[in-house]
XYZ file of C-alpha atoms in Angstrom:
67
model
C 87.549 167.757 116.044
C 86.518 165.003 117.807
C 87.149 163.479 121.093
C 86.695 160.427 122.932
C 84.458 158.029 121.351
C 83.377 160.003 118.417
C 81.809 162.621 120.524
C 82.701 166.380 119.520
C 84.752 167.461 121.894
C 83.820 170.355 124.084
C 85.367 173.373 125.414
C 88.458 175.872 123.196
C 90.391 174.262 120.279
C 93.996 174.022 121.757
C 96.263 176.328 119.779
C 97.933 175.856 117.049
C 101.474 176.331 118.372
C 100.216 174.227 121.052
C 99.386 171.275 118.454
C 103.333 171.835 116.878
C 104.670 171.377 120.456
C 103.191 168.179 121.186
C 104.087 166.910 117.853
C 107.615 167.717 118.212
C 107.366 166.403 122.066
C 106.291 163.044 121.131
C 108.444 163.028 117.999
C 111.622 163.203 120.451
C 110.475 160.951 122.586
C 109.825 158.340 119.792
C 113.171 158.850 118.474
C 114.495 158.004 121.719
C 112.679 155.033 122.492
C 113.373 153.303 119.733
C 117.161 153.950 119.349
C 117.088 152.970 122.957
C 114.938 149.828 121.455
C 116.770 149.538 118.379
C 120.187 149.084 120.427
C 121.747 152.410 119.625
C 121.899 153.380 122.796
C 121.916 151.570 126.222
C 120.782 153.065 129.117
C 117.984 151.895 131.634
C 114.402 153.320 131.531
C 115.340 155.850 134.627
C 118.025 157.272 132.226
C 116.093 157.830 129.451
C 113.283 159.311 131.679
C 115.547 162.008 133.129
C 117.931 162.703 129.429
C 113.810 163.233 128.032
C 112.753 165.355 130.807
C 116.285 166.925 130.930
C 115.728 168.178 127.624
C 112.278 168.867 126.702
C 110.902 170.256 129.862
C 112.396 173.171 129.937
C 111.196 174.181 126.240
C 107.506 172.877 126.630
C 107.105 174.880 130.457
C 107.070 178.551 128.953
C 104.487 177.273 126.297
C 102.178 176.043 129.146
C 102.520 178.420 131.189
C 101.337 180.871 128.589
C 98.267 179.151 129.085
């Protein structure tokens, strides 16, 4: 893998499972940007910050703390 730049990267390979979590975290947070873009929902960016953190913080904190 590669890092910054086109330089190998350095240091352990993050895990797998680790790799599957930030997919899905970004994937939520995508979907909720751009229904909030989109006009599906309305709420202002404070909102969507805390319904995001509301709901994927406590699923990704066991996973880091793992770590």
């Amino acid at each position: 893998m590669r890092g910054q730049g086109g330089a190998p990267r350095r240091g352990p390979r993050p895990s797998p499972a680790l790799d599957r979590l930030v997919l899905c975290v970004v994937g939520a947070f995508l979907a909720l940007l751009r229904a909030w873009v989109d006009g599906d929902i309305s709420a202002t960016p404070a909102e969507l910050d805390a319904t995001f953190r509301t709901a994927v913080i406590p699923g990704v904190r066991p996973m880091l703390v793992q770590r």
